[in-house]
Coordinates of N, CA and C in Angstrom, one line a residue:
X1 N 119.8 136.0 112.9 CA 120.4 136.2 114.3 C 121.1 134.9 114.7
X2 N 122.1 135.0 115.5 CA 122.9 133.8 116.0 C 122.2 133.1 117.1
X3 N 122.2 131.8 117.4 CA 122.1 131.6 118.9 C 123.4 130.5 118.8
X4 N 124.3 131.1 118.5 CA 125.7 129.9 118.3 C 126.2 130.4 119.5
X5 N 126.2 129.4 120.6 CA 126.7 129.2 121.9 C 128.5 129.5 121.5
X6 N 128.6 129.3 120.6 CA 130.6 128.7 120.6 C 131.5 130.0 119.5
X7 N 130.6 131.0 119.8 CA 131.1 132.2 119.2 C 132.8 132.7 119.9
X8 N 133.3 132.6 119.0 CA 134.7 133.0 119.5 C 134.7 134.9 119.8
X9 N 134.8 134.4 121.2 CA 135.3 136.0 122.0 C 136.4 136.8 121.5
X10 N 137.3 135.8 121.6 CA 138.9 136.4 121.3 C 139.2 136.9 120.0
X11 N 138.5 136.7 119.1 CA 138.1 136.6 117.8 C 137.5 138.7 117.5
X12 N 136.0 138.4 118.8 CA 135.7 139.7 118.5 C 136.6 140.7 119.4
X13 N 137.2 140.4 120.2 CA 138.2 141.6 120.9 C 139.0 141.9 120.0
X14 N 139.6 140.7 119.0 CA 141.1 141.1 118.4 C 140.4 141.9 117.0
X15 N 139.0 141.5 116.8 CA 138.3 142.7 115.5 C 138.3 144.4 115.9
X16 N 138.2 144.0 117.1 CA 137.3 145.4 118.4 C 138.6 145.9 118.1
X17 N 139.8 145.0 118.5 CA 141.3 145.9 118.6 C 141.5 146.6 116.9
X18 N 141.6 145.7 116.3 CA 142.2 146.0 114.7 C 141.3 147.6 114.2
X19 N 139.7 147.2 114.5 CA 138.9 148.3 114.4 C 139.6 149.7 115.0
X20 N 139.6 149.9 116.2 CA 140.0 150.8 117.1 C 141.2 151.0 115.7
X21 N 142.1 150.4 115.8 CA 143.4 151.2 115.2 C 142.9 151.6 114.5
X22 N 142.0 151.5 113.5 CA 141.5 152.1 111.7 C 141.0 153.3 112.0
X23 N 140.2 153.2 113.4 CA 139.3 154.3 113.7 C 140.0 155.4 115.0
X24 N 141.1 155.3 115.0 CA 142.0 155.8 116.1 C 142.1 157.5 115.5
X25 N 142.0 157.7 114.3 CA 142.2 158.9 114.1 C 141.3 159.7 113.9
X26 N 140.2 159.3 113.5 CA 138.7 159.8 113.8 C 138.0 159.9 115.4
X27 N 138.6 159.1 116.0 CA 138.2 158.9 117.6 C 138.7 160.4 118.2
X28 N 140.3 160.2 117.8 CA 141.0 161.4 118.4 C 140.4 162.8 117.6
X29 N 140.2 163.2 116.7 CA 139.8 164.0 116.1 C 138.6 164.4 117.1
X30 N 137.8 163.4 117.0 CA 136.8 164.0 117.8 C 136.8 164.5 119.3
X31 N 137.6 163.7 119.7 CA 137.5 164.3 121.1 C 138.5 165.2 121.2
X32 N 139.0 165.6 120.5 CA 139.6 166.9 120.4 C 138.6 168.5 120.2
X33 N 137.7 168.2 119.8 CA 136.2 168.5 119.6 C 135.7 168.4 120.8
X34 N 136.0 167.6 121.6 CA 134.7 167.5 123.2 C 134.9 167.3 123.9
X35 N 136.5 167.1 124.2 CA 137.5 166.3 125.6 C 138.7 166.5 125.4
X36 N 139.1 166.1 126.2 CA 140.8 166.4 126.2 C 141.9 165.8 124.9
X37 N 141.3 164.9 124.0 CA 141.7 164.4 122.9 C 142.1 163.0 122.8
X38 N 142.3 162.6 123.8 CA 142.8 160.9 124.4 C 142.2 159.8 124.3
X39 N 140.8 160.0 124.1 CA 139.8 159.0 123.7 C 140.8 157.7 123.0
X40 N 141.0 158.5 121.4 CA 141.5 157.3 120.5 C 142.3 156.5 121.1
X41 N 143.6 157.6 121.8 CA 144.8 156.5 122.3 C 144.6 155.5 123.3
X42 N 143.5 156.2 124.1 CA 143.3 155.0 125.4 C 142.3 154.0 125.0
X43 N 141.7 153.6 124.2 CA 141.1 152.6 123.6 C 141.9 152.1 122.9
X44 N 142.4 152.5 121.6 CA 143.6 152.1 120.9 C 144.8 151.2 121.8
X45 N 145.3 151.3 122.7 CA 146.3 151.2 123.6 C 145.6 150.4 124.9
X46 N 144.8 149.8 125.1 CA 143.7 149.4 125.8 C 143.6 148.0 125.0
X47 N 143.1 148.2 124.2 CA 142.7 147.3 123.0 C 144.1 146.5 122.7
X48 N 144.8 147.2 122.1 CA 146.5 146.4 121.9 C 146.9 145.6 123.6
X49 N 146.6 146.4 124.4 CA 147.1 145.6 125.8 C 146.6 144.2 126.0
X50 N 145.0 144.3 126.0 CA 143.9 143.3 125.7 C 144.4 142.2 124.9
X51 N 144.8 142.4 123.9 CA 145.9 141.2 122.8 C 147.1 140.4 123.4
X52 N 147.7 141.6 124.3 CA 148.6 140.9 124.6 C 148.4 139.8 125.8
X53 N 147.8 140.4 126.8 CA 147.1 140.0 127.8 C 146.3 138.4 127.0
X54 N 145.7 138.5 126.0 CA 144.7 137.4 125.8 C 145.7 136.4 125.1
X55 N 146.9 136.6 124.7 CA 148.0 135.5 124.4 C 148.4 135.0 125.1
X56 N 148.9 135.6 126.7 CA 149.2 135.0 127.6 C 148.7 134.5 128.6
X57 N 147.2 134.6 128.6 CA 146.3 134.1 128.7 C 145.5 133.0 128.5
X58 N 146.0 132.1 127.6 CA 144.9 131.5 126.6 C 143.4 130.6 127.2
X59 N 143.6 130.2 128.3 CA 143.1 129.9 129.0 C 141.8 130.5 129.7
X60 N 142.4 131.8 129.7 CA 141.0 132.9 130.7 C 140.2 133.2 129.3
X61 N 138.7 133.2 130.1 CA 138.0 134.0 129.4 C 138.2 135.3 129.0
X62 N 137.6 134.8 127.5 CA 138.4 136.6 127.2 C 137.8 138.6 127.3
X63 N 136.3 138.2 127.4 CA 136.1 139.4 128.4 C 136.7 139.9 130.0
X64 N 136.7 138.7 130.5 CA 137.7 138.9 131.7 C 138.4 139.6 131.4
X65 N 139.4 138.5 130.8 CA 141.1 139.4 130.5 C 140.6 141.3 130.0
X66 N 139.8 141.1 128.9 CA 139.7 142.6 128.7 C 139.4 143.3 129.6
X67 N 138.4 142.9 130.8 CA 137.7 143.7 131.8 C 138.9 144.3 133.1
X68 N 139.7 143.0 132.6 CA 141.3 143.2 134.1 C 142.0 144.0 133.5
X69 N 142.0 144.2 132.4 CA 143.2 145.2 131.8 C 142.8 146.8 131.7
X70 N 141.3 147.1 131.1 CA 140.7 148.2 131.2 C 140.3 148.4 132.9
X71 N 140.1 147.4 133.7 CA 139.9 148.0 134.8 C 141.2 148.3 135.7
X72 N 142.1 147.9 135.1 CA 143.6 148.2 135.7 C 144.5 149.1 135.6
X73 N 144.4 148.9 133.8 CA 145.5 149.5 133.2 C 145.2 150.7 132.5
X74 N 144.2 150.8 132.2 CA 143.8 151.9 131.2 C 143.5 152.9 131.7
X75 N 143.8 154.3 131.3 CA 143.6 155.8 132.0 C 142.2 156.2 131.5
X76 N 142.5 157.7 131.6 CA 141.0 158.4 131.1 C 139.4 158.0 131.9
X77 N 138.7 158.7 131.4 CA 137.4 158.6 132.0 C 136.7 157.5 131.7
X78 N 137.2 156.9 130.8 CA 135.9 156.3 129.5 C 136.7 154.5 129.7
X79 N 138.1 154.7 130.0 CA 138.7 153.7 130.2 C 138.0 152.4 131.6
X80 N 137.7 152.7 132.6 CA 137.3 151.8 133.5 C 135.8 152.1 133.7
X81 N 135.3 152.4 132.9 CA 133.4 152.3 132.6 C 133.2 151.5 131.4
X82 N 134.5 151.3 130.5 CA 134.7 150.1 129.6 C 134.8 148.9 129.8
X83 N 135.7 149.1 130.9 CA 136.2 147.8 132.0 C 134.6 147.0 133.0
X84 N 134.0 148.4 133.0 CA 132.8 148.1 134.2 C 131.7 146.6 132.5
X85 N 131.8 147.7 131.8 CA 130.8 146.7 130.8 C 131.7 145.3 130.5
X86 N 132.7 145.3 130.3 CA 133.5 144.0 129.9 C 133.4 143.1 131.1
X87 N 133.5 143.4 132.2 CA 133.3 142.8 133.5 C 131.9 141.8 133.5
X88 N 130.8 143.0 132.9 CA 129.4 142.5 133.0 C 129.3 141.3 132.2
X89 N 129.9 141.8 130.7 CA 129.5 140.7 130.1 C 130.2 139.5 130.0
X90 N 131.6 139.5 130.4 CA 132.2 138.0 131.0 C 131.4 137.0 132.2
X91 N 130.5 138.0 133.1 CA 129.9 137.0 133.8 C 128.5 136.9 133.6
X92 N 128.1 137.5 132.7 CA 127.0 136.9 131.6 C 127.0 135.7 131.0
X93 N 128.5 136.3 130.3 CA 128.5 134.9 129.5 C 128.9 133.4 130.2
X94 N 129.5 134.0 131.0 CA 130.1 132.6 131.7 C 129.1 131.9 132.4
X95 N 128.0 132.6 132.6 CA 126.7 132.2 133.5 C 125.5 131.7 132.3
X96 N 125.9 131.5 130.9 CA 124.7 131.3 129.8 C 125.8 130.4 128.6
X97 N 124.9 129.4 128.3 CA 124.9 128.6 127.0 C 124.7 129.3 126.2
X98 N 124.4 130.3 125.5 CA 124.2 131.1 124.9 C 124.5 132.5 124.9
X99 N 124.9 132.9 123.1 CA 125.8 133.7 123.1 C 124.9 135.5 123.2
X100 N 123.7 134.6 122.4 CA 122.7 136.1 122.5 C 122.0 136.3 124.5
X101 N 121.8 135.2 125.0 CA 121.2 135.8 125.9 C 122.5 136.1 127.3
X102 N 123.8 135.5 126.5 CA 125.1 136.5 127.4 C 125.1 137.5 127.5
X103 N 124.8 138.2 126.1 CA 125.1 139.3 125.9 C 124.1 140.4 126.0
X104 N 122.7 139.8 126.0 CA 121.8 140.5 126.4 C 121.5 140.9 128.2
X105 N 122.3 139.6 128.5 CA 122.2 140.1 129.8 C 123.7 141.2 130.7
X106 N 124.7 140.4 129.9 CA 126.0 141.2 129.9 C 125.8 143.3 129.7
X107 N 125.0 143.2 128.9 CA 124.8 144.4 128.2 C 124.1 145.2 129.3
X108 N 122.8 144.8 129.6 CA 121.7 145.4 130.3 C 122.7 145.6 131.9
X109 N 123.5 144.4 132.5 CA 124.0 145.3 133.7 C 125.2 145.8 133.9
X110 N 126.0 145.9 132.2 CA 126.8 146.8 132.0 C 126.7 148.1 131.9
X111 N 125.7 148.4 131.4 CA 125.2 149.8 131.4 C 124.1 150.3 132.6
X112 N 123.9 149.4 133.5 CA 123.4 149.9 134.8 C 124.4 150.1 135.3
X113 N 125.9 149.3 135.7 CA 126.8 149.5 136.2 C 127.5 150.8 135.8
X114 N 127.4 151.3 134.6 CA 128.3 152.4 134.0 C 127.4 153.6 134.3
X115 N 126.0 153.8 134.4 CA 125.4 154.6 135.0 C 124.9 154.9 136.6
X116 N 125.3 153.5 137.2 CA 125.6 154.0 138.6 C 127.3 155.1 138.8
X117 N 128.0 154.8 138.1 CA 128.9 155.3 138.1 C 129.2 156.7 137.8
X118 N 128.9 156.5 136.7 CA 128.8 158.1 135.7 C 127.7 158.8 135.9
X119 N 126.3 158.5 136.4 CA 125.0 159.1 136.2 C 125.0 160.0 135.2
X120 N 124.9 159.1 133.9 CA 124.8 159.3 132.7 C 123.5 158.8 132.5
X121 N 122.7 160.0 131.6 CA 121.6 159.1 131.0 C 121.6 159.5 129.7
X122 N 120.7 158.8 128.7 CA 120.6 159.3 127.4 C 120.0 160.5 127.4
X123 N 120.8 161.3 126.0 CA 121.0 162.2 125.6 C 121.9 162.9 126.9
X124 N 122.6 162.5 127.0 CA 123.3 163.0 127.7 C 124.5 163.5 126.9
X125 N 125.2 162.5 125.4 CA 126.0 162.7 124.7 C 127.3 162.1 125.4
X126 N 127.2 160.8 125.5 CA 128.0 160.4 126.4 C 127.8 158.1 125.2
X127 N 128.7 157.5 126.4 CA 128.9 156.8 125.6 C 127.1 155.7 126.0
X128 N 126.6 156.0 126.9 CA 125.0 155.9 127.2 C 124.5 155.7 126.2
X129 N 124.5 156.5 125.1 CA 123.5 156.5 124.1 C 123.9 155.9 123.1
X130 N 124.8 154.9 123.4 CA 125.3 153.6 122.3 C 124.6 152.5 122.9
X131 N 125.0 152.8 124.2 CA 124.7 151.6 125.0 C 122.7 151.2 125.2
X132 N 122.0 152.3 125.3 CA 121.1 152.0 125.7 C 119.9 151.6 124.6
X133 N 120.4 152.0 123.3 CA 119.7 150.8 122.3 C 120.4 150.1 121.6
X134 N 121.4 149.8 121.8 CA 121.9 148.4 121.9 C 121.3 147.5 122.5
X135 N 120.9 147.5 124.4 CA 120.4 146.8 125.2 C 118.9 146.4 124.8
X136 N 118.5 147.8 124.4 CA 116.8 147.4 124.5 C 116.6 146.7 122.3
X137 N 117.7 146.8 121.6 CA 117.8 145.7 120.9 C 117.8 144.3 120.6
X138 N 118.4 143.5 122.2 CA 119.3 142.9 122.4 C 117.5 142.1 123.0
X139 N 117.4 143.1 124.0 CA 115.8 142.9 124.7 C 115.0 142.4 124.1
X140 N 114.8 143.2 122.8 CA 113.2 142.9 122.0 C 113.9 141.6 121.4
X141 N 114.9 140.7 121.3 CA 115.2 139.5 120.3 C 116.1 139.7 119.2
X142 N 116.2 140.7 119.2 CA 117.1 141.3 118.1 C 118.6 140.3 117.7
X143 N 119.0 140.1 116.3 CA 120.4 139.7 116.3 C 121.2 140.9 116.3
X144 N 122.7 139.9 116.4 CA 124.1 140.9 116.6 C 124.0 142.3 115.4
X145 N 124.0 141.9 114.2 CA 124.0 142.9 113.5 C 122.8 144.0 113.6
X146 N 121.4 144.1 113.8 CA 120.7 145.0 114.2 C 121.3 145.5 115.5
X147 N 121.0 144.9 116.3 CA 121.8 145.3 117.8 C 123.4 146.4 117.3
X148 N 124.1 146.1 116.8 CA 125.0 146.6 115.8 C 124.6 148.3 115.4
X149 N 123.3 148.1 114.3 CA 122.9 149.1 114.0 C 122.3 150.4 114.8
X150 N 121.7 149.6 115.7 CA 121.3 150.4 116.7 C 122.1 151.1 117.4
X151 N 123.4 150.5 117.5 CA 124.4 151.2 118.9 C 125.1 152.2 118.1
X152 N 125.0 152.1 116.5 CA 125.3 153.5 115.4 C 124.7 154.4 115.6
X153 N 123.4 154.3 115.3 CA 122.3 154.9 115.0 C 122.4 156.1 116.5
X154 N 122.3 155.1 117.7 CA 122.4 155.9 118.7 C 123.8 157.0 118.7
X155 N 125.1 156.1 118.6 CA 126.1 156.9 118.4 C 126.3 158.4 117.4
X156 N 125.8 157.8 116.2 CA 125.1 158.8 115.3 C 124.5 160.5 115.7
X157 N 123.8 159.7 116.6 CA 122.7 160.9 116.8 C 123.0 162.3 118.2
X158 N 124.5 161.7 118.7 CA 124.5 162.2 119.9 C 125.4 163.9 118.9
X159 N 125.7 163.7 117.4 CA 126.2 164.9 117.0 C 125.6 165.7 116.8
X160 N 124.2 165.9 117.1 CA 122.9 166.9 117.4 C 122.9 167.6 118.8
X161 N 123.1 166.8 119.7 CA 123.1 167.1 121.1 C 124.2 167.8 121.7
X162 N 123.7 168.8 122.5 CA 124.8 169.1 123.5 C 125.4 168.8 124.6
X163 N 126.3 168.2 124.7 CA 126.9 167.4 125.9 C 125.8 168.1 127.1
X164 N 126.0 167.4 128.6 CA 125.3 168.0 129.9 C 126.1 166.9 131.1
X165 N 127.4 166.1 130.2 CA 128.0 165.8 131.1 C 129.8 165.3 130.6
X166 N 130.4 165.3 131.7 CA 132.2 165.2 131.0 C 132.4 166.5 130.3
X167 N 133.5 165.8 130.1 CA 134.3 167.1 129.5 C 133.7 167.7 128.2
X168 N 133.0 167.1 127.7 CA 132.1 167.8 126.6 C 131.5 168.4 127.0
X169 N 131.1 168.6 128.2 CA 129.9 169.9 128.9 C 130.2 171.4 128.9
X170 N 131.7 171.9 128.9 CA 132.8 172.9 128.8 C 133.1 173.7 127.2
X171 N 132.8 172.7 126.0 CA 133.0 173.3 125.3 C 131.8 173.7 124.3
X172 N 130.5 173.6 124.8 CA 129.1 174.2 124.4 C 129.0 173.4 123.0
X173 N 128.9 174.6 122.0 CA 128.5 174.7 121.1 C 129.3 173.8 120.2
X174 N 130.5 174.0 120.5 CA 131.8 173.9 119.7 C 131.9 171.9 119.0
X175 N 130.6 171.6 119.9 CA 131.0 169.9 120.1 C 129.9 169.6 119.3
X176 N 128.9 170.3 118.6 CA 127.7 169.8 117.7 C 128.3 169.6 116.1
X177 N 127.5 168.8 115.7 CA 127.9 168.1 114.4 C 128.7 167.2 114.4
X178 N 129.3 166.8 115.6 CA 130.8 165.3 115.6 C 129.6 164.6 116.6
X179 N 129.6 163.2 116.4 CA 129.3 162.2 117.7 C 130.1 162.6 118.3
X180 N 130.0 162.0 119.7 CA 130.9 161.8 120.9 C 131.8 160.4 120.6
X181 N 132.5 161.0 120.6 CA 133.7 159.8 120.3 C 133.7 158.3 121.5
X182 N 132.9 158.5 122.6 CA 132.9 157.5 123.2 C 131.5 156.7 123.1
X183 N 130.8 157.4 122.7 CA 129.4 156.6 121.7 C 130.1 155.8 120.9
X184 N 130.8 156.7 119.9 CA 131.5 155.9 118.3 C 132.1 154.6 119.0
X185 N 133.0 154.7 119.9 CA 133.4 153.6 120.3 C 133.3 152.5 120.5
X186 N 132.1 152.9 121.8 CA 131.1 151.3 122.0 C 130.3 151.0 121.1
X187 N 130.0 151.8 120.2 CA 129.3 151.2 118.8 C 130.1 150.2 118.3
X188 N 131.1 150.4 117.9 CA 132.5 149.6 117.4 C 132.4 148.5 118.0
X189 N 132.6 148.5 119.2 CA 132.4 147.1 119.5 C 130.9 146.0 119.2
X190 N 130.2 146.9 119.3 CA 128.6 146.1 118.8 C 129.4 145.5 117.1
X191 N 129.9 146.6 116.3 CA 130.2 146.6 114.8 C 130.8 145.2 114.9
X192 N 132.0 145.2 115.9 CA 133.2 144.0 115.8 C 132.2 142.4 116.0
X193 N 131.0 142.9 117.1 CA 130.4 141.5 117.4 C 130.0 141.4 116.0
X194 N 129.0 142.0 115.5 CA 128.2 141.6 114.7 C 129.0 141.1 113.6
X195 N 130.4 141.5 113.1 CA 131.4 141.0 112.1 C 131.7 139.9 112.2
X196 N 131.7 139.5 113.5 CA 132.2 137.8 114.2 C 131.1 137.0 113.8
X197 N 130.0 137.8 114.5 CA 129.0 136.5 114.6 C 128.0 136.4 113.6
X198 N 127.4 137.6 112.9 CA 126.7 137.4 111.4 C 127.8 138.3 110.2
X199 N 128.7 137.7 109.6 CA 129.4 138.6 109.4 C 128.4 138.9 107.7
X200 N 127.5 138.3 107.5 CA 126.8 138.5 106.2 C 125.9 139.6 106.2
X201 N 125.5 140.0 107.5 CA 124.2 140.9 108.0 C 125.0 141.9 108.6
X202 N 126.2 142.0 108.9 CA 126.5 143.3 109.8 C 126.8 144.6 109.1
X203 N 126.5 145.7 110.0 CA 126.4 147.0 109.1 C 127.2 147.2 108.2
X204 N 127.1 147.8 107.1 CA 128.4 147.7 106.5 C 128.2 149.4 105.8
X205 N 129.1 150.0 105.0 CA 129.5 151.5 104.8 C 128.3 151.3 103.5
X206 N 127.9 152.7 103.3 CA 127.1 153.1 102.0 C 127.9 154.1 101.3
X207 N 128.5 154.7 102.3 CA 128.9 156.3 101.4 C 130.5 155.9 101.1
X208 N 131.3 156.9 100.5 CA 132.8 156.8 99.9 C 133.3 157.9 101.1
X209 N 134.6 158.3 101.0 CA 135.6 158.6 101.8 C 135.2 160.0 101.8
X210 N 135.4 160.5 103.0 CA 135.1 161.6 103.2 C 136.5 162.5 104.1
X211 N 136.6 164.2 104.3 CA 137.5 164.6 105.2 C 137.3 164.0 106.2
X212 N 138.3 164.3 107.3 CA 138.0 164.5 108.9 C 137.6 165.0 109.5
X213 N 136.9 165.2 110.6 CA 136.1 166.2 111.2 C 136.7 167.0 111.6
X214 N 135.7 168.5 111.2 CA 135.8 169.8 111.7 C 134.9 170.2 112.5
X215 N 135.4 171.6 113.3 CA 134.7 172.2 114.1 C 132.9 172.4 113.5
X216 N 133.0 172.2 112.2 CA 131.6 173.0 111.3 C 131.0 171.4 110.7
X217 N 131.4 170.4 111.4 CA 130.8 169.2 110.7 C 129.2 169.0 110.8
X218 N 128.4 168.5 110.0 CA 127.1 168.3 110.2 C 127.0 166.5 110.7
X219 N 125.8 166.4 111.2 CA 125.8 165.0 111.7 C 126.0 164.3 110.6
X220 N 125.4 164.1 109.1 CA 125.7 163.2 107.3 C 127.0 163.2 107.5
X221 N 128.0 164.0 107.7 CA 129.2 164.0 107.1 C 129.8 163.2 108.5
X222 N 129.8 163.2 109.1 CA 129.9 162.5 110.5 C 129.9 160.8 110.5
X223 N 128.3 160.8 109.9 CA 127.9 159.8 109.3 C 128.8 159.0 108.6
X224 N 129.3 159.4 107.7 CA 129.8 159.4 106.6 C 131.4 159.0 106.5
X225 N 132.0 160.0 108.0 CA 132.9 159.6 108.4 C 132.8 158.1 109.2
X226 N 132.0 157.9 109.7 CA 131.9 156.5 110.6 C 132.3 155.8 109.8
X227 N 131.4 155.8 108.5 CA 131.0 154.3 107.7 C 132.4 154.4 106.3
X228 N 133.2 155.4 106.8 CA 134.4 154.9 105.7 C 135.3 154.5 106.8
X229 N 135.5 154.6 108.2 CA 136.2 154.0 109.0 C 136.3 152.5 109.4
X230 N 134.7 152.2 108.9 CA 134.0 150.9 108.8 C 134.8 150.3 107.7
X231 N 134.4 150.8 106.2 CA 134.8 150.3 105.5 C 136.4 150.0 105.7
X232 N 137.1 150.8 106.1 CA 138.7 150.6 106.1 C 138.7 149.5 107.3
X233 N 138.2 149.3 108.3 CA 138.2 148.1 109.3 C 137.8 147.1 108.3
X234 N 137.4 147.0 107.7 CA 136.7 145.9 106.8 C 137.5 145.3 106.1
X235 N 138.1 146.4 105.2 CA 139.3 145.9 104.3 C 140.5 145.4 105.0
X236 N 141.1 145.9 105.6 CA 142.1 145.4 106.4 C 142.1 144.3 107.4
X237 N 140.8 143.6 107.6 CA 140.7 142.7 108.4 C 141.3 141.4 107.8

């Protein structure tokens, strides 16, 4: 586990960004499955904004800048409850010498903030259930790359569940066997930290290439899809 105070931020936004593009068509795939389909682009396009913004920038912290852009500029539902966590954890960090207990504290009132908002809880099938064992990873001492695992694992598991809130609440059945694409998301970003900061320990793919998701997908293949999305972030970095 890290306690390297001098972890470059801009470093993991601009992995978070590159990620998102690799994973843009899997994102959209899914929420096409459980939402209006927009997921990918508004993260994708969020994330590229974030780049540009942190060039001209160089000076501001770089959660800031992400938290002003997603809380500004970015559409959709999932867009300024991203903003709400980026927010948190810029003045985490800016408030700690350290990068683990920034983030542990960044985390914990990011996702209080995103559930005052959304009154989302786990198992809700929402992006909550990335978030909430991430936190309580983060809690027990855990490094970036477990913390990492956990926000999959959680992401993972929400392709069992039936949405009970957002737009995935509308199409029942139709949305089991895909994660929720805004789980997948903020997992990604756990993924991007743990690539910056243990990049020796962070999750990495087991399985080979698989289709895209279908209406009939099972959570393995899901799975499966994550961790070649992973792999392709990986290679192209």
């Amino acid at each position: 586990m890290t306690h390297d105070h001098r972890l470059d931020h801009r470093l993991v936004l601009t992995t978070y960004a590159q990620t998102a593009r690799t994973a843009h068509g899997t994102l959209t795939e899914l929420d096409q499955l459980s939402g209006d389909g927009d997921f990918g682009d508004n993260l994708r396009e969020g994330l590229d904004q974030v780049e540009t913004a942190l060039r001209e920038r160089p000076d501001e912290a770089a959660f800031a800048v992400a938290a002003a852009v997603f809380l500004d500029e970015v559409g959709g539902t999932s867009g300024p409850l991203i903003g709400l966590l980026f927010q948190e954890i810029a003045r985490a960090l800016s408030a700690s010498d350290d990068a683990r207990d920034g983030w542990r504290a960044g985390v914990t009132e990011g996702l209080a903030a995103i559930q005052r908002v959304g009154e989302a809880e786990p198992g809700d099938r929402t992006m909550v259930d990335a978030l909430v064992p991430a936190r309580d990873a983060l809690a027990a001492g855990e490094g970036f790359a477990a913390t990492a695992r956990a926000a999959l694992s959680g992401a993972q598991a929400t392709a069992a569940v039936r949405a009970r809130r957002g737009r995935a609440a509308y199409v029942g059945d139709r949305a089991l066997g895909v994660p929720d694409p805004g789980a997948m998301g903020v997992a990604l970003l756990f993924w991007s930290l743990a690539e910056v900061a243990e990049p020796d320990t962070a999750p990495g793919p087991t399985s080979g290439p698989t289709s895209g998701p279908t209406p009939d997908r099972t959570p393995d293949t899901a799975t499966d899809r994550l961790e070649e999305l992973l792999r392709r972030a990986r290679d192209s970095g």
